[in-house]
Short mmCIF file of C-alpha atoms in Angstrom, two decimals:
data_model
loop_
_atom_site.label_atom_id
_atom_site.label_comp_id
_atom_site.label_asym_id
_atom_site.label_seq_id
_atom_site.Cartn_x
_atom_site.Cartn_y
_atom_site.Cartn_z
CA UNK A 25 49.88 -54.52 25.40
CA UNK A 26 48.70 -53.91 21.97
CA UNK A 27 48.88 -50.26 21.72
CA UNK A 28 51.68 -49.74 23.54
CA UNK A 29 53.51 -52.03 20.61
CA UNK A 30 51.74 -50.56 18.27
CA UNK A 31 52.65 -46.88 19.27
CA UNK A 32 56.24 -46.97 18.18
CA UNK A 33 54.69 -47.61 14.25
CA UNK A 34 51.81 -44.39 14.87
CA UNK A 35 52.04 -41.21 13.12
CA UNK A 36 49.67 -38.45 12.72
CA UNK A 37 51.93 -35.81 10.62
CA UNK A 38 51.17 -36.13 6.76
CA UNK A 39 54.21 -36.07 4.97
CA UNK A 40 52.98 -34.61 1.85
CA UNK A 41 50.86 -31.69 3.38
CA UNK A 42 52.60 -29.05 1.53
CA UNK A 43 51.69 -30.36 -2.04
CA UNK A 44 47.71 -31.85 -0.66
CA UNK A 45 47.59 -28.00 0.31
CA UNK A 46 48.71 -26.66 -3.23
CA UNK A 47 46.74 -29.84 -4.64
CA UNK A 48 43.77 -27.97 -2.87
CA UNK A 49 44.60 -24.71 -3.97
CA UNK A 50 44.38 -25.45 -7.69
CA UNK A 51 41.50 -27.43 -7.33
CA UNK A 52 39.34 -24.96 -5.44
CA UNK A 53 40.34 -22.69 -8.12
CA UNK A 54 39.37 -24.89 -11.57
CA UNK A 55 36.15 -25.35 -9.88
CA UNK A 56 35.68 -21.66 -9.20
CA UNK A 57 35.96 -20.39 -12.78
CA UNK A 58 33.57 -23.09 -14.55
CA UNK A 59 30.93 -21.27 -12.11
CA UNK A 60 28.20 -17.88 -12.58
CA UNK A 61 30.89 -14.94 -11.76
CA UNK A 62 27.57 -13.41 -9.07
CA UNK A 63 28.83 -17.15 -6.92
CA UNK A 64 32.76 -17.00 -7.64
CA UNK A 65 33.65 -14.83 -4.64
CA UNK A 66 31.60 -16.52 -2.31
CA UNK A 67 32.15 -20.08 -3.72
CA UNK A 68 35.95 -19.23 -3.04
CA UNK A 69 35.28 -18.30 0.53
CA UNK A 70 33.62 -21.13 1.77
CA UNK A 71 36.25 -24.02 -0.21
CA UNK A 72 39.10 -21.39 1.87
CA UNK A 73 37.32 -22.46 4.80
CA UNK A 74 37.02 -25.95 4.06
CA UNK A 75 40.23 -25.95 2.68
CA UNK A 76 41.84 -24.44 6.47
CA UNK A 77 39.83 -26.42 8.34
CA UNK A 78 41.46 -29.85 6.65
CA UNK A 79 44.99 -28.88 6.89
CA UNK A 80 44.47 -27.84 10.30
CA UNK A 81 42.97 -31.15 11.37
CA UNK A 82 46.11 -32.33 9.75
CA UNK A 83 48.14 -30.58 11.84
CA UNK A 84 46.81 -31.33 14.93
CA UNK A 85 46.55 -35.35 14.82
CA UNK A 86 42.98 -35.56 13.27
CA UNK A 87 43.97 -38.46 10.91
CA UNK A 88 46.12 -41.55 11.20
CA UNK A 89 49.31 -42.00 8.77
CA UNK A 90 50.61 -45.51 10.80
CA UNK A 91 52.54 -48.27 9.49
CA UNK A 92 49.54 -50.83 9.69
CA UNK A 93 46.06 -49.11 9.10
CA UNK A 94 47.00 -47.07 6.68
CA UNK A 95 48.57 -48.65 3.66
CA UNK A 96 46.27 -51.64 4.46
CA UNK A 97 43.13 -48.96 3.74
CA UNK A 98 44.82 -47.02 1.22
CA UNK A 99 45.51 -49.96 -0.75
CA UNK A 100 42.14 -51.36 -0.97
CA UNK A 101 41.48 -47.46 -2.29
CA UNK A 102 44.01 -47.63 -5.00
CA UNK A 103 42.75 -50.87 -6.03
CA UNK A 104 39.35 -49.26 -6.94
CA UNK A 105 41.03 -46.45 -8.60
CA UNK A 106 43.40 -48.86 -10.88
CA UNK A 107 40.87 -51.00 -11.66
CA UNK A 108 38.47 -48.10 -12.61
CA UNK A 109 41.10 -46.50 -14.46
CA UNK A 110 40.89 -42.97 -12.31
CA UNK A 111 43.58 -40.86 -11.99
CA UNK A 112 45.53 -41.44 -8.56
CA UNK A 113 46.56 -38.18 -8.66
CA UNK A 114 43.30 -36.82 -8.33
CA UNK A 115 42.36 -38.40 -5.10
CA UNK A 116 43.51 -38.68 -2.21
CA UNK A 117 42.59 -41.15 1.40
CA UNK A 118 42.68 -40.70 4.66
CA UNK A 119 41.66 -41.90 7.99
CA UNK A 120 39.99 -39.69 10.16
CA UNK A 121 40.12 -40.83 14.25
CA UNK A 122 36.72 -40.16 15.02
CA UNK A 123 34.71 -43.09 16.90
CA UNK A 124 31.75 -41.77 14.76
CA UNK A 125 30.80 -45.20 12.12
CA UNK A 126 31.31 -42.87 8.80
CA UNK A 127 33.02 -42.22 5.83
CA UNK A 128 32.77 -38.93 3.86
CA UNK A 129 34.32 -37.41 1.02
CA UNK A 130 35.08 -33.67 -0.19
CA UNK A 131 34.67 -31.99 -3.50
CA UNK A 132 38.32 -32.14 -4.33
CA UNK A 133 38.24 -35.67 -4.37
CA UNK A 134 40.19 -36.58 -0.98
CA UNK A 135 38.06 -40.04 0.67
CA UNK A 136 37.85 -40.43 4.13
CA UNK A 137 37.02 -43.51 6.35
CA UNK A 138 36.26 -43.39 10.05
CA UNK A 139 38.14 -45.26 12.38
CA UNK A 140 34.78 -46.55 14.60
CA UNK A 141 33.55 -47.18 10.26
CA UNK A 142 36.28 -50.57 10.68
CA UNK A 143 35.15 -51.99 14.09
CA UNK A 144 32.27 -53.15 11.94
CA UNK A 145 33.45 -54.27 8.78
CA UNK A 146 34.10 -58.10 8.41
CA UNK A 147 36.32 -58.28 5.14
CA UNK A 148 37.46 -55.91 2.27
CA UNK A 149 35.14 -56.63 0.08
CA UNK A 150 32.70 -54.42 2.17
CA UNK A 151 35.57 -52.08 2.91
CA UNK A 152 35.68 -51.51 -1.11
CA UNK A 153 32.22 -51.13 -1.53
CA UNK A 154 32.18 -48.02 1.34
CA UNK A 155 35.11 -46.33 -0.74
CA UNK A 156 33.31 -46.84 -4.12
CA UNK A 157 30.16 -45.61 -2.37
CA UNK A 158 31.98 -42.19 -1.42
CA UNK A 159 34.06 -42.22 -4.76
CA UNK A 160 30.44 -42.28 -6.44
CA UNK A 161 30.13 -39.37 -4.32
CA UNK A 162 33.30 -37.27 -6.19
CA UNK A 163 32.42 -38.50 -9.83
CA UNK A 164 29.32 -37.57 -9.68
CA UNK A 165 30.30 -34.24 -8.03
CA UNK A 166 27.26 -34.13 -5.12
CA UNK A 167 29.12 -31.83 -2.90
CA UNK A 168 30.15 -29.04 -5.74
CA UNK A 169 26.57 -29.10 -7.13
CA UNK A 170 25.10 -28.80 -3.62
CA UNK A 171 26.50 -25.78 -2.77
CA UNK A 172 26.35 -24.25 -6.15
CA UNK A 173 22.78 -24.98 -5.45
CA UNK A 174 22.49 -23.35 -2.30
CA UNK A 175 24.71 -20.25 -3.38
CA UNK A 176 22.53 -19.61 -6.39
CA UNK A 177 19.41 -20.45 -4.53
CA UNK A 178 20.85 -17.57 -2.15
CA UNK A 179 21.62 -15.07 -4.66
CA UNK A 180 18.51 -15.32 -7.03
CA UNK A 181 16.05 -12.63 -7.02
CA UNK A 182 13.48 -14.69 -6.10
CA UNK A 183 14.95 -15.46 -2.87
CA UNK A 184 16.36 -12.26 -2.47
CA UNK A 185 12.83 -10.64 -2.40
CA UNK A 186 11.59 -12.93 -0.05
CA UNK A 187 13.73 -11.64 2.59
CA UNK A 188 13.61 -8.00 1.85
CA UNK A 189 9.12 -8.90 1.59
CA UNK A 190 9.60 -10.83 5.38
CA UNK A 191 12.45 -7.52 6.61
CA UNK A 192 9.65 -5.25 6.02
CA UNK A 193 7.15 -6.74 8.22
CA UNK A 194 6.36 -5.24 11.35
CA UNK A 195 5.05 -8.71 12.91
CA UNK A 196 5.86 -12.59 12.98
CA UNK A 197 9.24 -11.42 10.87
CA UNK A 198 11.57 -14.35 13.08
CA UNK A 199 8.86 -17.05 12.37
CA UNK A 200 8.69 -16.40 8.85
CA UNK A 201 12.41 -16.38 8.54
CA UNK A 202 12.59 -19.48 10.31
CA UNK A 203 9.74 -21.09 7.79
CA UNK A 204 11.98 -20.07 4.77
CA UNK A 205 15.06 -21.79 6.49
CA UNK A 206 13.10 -24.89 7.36
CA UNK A 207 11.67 -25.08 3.81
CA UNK A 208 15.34 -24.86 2.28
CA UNK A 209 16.38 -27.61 4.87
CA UNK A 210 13.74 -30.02 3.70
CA UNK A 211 14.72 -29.13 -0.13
CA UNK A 212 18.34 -30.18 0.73
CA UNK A 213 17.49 -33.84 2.63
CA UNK A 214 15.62 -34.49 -0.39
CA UNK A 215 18.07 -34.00 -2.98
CA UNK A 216 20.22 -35.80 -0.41
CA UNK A 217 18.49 -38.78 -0.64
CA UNK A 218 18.59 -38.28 -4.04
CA UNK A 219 22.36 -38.12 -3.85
CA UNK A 220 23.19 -41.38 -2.30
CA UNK A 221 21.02 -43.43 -4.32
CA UNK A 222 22.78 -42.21 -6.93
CA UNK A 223 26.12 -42.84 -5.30
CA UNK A 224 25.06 -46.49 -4.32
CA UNK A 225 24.34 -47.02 -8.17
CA UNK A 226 27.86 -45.50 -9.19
CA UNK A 227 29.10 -46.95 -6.70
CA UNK A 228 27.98 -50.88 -7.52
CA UNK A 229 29.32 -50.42 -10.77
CA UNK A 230 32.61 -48.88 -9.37
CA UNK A 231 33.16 -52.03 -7.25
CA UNK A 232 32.04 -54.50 -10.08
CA UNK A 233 35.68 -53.46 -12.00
CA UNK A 234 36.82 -54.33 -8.61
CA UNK A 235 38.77 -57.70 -7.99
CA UNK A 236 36.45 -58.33 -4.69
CA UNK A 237 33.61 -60.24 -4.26
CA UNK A 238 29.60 -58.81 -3.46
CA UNK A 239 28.28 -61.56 -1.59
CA UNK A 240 28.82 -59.18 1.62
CA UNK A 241 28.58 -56.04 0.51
CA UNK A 242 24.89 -55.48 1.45
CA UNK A 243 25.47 -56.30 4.71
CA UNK A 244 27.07 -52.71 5.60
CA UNK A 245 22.98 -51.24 5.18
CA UNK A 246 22.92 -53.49 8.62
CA UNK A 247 26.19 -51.84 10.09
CA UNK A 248 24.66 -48.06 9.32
CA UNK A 249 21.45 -48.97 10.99
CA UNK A 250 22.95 -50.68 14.06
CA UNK A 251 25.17 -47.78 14.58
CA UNK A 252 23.14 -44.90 15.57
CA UNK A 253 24.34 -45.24 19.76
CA UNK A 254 27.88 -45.68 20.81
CA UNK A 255 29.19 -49.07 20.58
CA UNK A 256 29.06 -51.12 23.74
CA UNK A 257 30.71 -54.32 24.75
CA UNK A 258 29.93 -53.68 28.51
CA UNK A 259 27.29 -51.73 30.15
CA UNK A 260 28.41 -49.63 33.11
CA UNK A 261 27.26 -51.59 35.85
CA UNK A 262 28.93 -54.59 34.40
CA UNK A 263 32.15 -52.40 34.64
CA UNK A 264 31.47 -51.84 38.36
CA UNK A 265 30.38 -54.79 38.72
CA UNK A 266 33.47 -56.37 37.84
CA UNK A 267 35.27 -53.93 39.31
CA UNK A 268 33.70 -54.84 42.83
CA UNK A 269 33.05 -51.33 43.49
CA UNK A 270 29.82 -50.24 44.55
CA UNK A 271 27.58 -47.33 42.88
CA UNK A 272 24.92 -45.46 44.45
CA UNK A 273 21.52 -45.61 41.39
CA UNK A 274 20.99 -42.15 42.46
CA UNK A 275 24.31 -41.39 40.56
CA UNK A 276 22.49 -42.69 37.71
CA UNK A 277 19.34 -40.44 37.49
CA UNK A 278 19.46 -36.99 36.58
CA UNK A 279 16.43 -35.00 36.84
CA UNK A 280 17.68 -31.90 34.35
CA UNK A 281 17.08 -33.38 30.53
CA UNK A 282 20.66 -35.16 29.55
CA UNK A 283 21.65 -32.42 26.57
CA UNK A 284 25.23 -33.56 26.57
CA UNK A 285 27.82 -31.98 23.62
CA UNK A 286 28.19 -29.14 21.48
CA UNK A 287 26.12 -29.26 18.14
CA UNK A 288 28.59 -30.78 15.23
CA UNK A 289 30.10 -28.65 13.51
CA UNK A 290 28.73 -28.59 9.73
CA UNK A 291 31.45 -29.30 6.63
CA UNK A 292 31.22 -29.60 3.23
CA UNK A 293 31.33 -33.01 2.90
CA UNK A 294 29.15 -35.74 1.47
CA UNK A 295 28.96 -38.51 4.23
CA UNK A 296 27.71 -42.22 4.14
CA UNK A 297 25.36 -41.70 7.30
CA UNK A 298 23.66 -39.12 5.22
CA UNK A 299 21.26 -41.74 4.33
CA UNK A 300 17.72 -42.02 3.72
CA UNK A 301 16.36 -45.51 4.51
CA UNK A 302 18.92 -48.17 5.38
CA UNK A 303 16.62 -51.21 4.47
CA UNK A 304 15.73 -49.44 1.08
CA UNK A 305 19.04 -49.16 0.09
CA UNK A 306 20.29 -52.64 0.86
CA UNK A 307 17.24 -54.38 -1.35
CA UNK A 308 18.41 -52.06 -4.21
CA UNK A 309 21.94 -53.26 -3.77
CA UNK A 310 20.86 -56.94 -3.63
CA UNK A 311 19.16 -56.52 -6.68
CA UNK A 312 21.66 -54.88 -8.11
CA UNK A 313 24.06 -57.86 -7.62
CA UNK A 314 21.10 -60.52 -7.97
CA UNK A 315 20.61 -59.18 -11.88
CA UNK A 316 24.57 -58.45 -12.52
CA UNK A 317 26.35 -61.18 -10.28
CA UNK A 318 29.55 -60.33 -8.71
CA UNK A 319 31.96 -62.84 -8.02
CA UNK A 320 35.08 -62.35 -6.43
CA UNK A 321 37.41 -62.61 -3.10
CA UNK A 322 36.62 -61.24 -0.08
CA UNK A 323 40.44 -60.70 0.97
CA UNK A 324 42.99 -59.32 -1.70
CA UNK A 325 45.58 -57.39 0.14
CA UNK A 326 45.28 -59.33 3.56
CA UNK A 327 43.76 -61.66 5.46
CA UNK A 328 41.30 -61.92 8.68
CA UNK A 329 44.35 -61.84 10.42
CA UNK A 330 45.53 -58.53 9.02
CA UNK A 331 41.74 -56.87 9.52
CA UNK A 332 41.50 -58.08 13.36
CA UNK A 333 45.04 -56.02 13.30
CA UNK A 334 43.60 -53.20 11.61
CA UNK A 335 40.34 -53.35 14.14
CA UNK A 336 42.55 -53.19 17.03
CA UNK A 337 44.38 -50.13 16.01
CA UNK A 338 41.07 -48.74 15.31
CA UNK A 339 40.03 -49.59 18.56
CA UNK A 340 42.92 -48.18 20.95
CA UNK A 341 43.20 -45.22 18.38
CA UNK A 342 39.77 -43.87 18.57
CA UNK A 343 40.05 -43.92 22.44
CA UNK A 344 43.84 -41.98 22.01
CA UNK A 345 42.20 -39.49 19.97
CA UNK A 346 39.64 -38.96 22.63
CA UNK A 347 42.01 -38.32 24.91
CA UNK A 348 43.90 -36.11 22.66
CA UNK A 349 41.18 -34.09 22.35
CA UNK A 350 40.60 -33.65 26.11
CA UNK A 351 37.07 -35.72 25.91
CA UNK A 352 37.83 -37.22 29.00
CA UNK A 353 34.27 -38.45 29.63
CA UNK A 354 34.14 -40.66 26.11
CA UNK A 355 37.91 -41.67 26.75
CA UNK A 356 36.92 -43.00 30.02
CA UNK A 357 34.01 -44.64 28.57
CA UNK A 358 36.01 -46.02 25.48
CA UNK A 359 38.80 -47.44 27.75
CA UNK A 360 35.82 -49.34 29.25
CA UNK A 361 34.38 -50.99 26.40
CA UNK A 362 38.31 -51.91 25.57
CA UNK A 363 38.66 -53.26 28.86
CA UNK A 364 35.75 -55.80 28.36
CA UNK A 365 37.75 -57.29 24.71
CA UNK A 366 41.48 -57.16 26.35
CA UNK A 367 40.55 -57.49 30.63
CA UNK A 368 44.11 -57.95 31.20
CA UNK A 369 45.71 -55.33 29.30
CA UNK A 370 48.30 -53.02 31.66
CA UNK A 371 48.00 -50.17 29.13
CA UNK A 372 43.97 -50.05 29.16
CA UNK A 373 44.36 -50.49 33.47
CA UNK A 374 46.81 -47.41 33.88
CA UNK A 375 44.92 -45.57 31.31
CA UNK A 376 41.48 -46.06 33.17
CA UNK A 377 43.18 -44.96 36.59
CA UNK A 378 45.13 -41.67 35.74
CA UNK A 379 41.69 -40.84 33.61
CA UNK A 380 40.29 -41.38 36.80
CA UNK A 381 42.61 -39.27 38.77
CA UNK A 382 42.64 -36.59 36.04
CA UNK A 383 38.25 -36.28 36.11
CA UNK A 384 38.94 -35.75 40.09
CA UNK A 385 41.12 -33.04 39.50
CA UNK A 386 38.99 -31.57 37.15
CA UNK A 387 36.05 -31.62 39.75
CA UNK A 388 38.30 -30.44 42.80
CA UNK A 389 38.73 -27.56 40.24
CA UNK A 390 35.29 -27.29 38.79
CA UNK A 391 36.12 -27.59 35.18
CA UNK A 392 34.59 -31.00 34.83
CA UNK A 393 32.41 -29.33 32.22
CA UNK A 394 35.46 -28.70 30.29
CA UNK A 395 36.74 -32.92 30.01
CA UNK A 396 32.80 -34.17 29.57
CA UNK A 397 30.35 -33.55 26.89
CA UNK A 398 27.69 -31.72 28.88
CA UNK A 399 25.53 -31.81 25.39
CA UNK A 400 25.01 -35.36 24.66
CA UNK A 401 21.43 -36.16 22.96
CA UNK A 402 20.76 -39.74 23.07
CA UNK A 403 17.20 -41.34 22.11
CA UNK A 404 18.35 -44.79 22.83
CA UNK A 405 16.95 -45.68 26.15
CA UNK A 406 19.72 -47.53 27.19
CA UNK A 407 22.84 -45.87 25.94
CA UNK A 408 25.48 -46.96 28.24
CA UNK A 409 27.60 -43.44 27.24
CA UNK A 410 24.87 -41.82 28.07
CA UNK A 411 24.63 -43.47 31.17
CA UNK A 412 28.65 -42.77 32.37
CA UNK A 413 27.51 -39.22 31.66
CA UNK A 414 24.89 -38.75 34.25
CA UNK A 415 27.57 -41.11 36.92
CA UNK A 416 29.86 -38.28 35.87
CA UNK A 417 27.32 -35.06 36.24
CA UNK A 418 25.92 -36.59 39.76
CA UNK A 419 28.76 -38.27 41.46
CA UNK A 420 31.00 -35.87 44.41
CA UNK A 421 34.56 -35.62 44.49
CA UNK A 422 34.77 -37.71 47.43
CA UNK A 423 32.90 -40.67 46.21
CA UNK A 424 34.79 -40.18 42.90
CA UNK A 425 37.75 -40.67 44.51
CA UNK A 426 36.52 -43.65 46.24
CA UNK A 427 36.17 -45.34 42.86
CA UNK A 428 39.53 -44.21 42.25
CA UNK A 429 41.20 -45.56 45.26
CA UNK A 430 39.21 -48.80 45.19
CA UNK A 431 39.88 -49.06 41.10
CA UNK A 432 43.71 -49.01 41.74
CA UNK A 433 43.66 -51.39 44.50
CA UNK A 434 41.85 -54.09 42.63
CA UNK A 435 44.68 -53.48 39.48
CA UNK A 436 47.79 -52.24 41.19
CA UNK A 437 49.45 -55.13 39.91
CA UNK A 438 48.43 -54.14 35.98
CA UNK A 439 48.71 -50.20 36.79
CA UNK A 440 52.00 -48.79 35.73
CA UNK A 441 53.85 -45.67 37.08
CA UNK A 442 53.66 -43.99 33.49
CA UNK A 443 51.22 -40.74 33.25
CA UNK A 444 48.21 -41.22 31.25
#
């Protein structure tokens, strides 16, 4: 039972929040008076935001501070920072428990890797080269100059007088606002393509003072591009399949248009899927490497052994946070993909079944809507998330509980008595 070990060493409280939030304070505010006085008010507002947003998250188990993950990540990080000579106290990591395969960063210099970012690394090397990516991110201070942009942009005359020229129009005035918004979200894609080609090249350099090895690294271009769709190990007729329970295809068509989720919340961040073109970018890194050879190790402060512990966690962490964040639907699909790598595991059976149980009570009491994304966009044909979604939107209480029933009968001897 690997989480169920694991649990005992999992923490999500950050022991130093009270100096990170001064740390953020400070910051926020020696950024603030380098800036046009017109932008200080309003630059000030939005870091606040930022600012309450993070600590928040912090609060309420958005990141993991474990005994195996953590120090194991935050080590490779303070190896690039030693060997490049920047200031640890400057920067901080984290580990955010999104299944989402990311990494961002903020202007104040605090790093942050993904949990579902690790399922698909294969050694540290390529680990390094993500946090030297992000790192090139902070140095080169992307996020502080992009909203500096956008805040001048917003307060120059020119701009200014283009909305009070469109406010004064009797006709058309909701199209032409919505021309002037689409022409300033165009402006920023391209200067943030810009903006991580420039972090790659930091970046390489970053992770040349590095003790690891590039022979990899490139490799991660392949990750990004594979990773667009949820991650899946087992489609869901495999799962009832296995499962020997059967499923009515009707369950599986829906004749609204699947718009599952709410619409992401935007943050000041820079982010590592805020890519332009994935192949582009890994033939500039291999000729990066090709013309300034890297040699190195691929492992420095574990092993395979230690990453395939660090995946794991990952893996039944992800799914917790799910859960934790009452996204039944995606839990239940996450314990499924689990189920396919560890068939066996007690934990992942008793999990499935009180999910189970707790998606029929939410459907007795019609607030299904509330535990599953009912805005999930997906333009992969066959996303198997995708697919659990329309099972979930189609299927009756009854039949649900059939699957229920018949689930626990076929792993009463795995299920446990302990609530989900």
């Amino acid at each position: 039972m690997i989480f169920q070990a694991a649990a005992q060493n999992v923490t999500y409280a950050y022991k130093n929040i009270n100096s990170y939030s001064a740390f953020l304070q400070k910051t926020s505010e020696e950024n603030a008076l380098v800036l046009n006085k017109k932008i200080q008010k309003t630059y000030r507002e939005f870091i606040s935001e930022k600012n309450t947003e993070l600590i928040k998250r912090l609060n309420e188990k958005g990141f993991l501070f474990d005994t195996i993950a953590y120090p194991y990540l935050n080590s490779i990080f303070n190896h690039i920072l030693e060997k490049n000579s920047l200031d640890k106290n400057r920067f901080h990591f984290f580990i955010d428990r999104t299944s989402s395969v990311n990494a961002y960063s903020y202007e104040d210099g605090t790093v942050v890797c993904n949990l579902g970012l690790l399922g698909l690394m294969e050694n540290e090397s390529q680990l390094a080269m993500v946090f030297c990516h992000e790192l090139g991110h902070v140095l080169l201070k992307h996020v502080n100059t992009g909203l500096v942009r956008q805040l001048e942009k917003y307060n120059s005359p020119e701009f200014l007088a283009q909305l009070k020229h469109i406010e004064k129009q009797r006709y058309n005035t909701k199209k032409q606002l919505e021309n002037l918004l689409v022409n300033d979200v165009f402006d920023r894609r391209k200067h943030s393509r810009s903006q991580e080609n420039a972090a790659d090249s930091l970046g390489m350099v970053l992770f040349s003072n590095s003790s690891y090895g590039a022979r990899t690294v490139s490799r991660i271009f392949n990750f990004l591009d594979s990773a667009e769709n949820k991650t899946t190990s087992c489609s869901i007729h495999a799962f009832f399949e296995q499962e020997k329970i059967s499923i009515d295809e009707n369950w599986l068509k829906s004749e609204k248009k699947m718009s599952f989720g709410a619409a992401e919340k935007k943050e000041i961040t820079d982010s590592l899927k805020t890519h332009p073109d994935c192949a582009k970018r890994k033939i500039a890194m291999e000729s990066f490497f090709r013309k300034k050879p890297k040699p190195g190790i691929d492992f420095l402060v574990g092993n395979k052994q230690k990453l395939a512990l660090v995946k794991k966690t990952a893996l039944f962490d992800e799914a917790e946070y799910s859960k934790d964040i009452d996204n039944l639907g995606l839990y239940l699909y996450q314990l499924i993909q689990n189920n396919s790598v560890f068939p066996l595991n007690a934990y992942i059976k008793t999990a499935t079944y009180n999910t189970m149980l707790s998606l029929g009570k939410h459907s007795k009491a019609h607030t299904l809507h509330e535990v599953v994304n009912s805005q999930y966009v997906s333009s992969y044909e066959n996303d198997q998330y995708a697919v659990l979604l329309k099972l979930l939107d189609n299927i009756s209480l009854e039949n649900l509980n059939e699957i229920t029933h018949t689930y626990y009968q076929n792993n009463k001897l795995l299920i446990t008595n302990s609530k989900n």
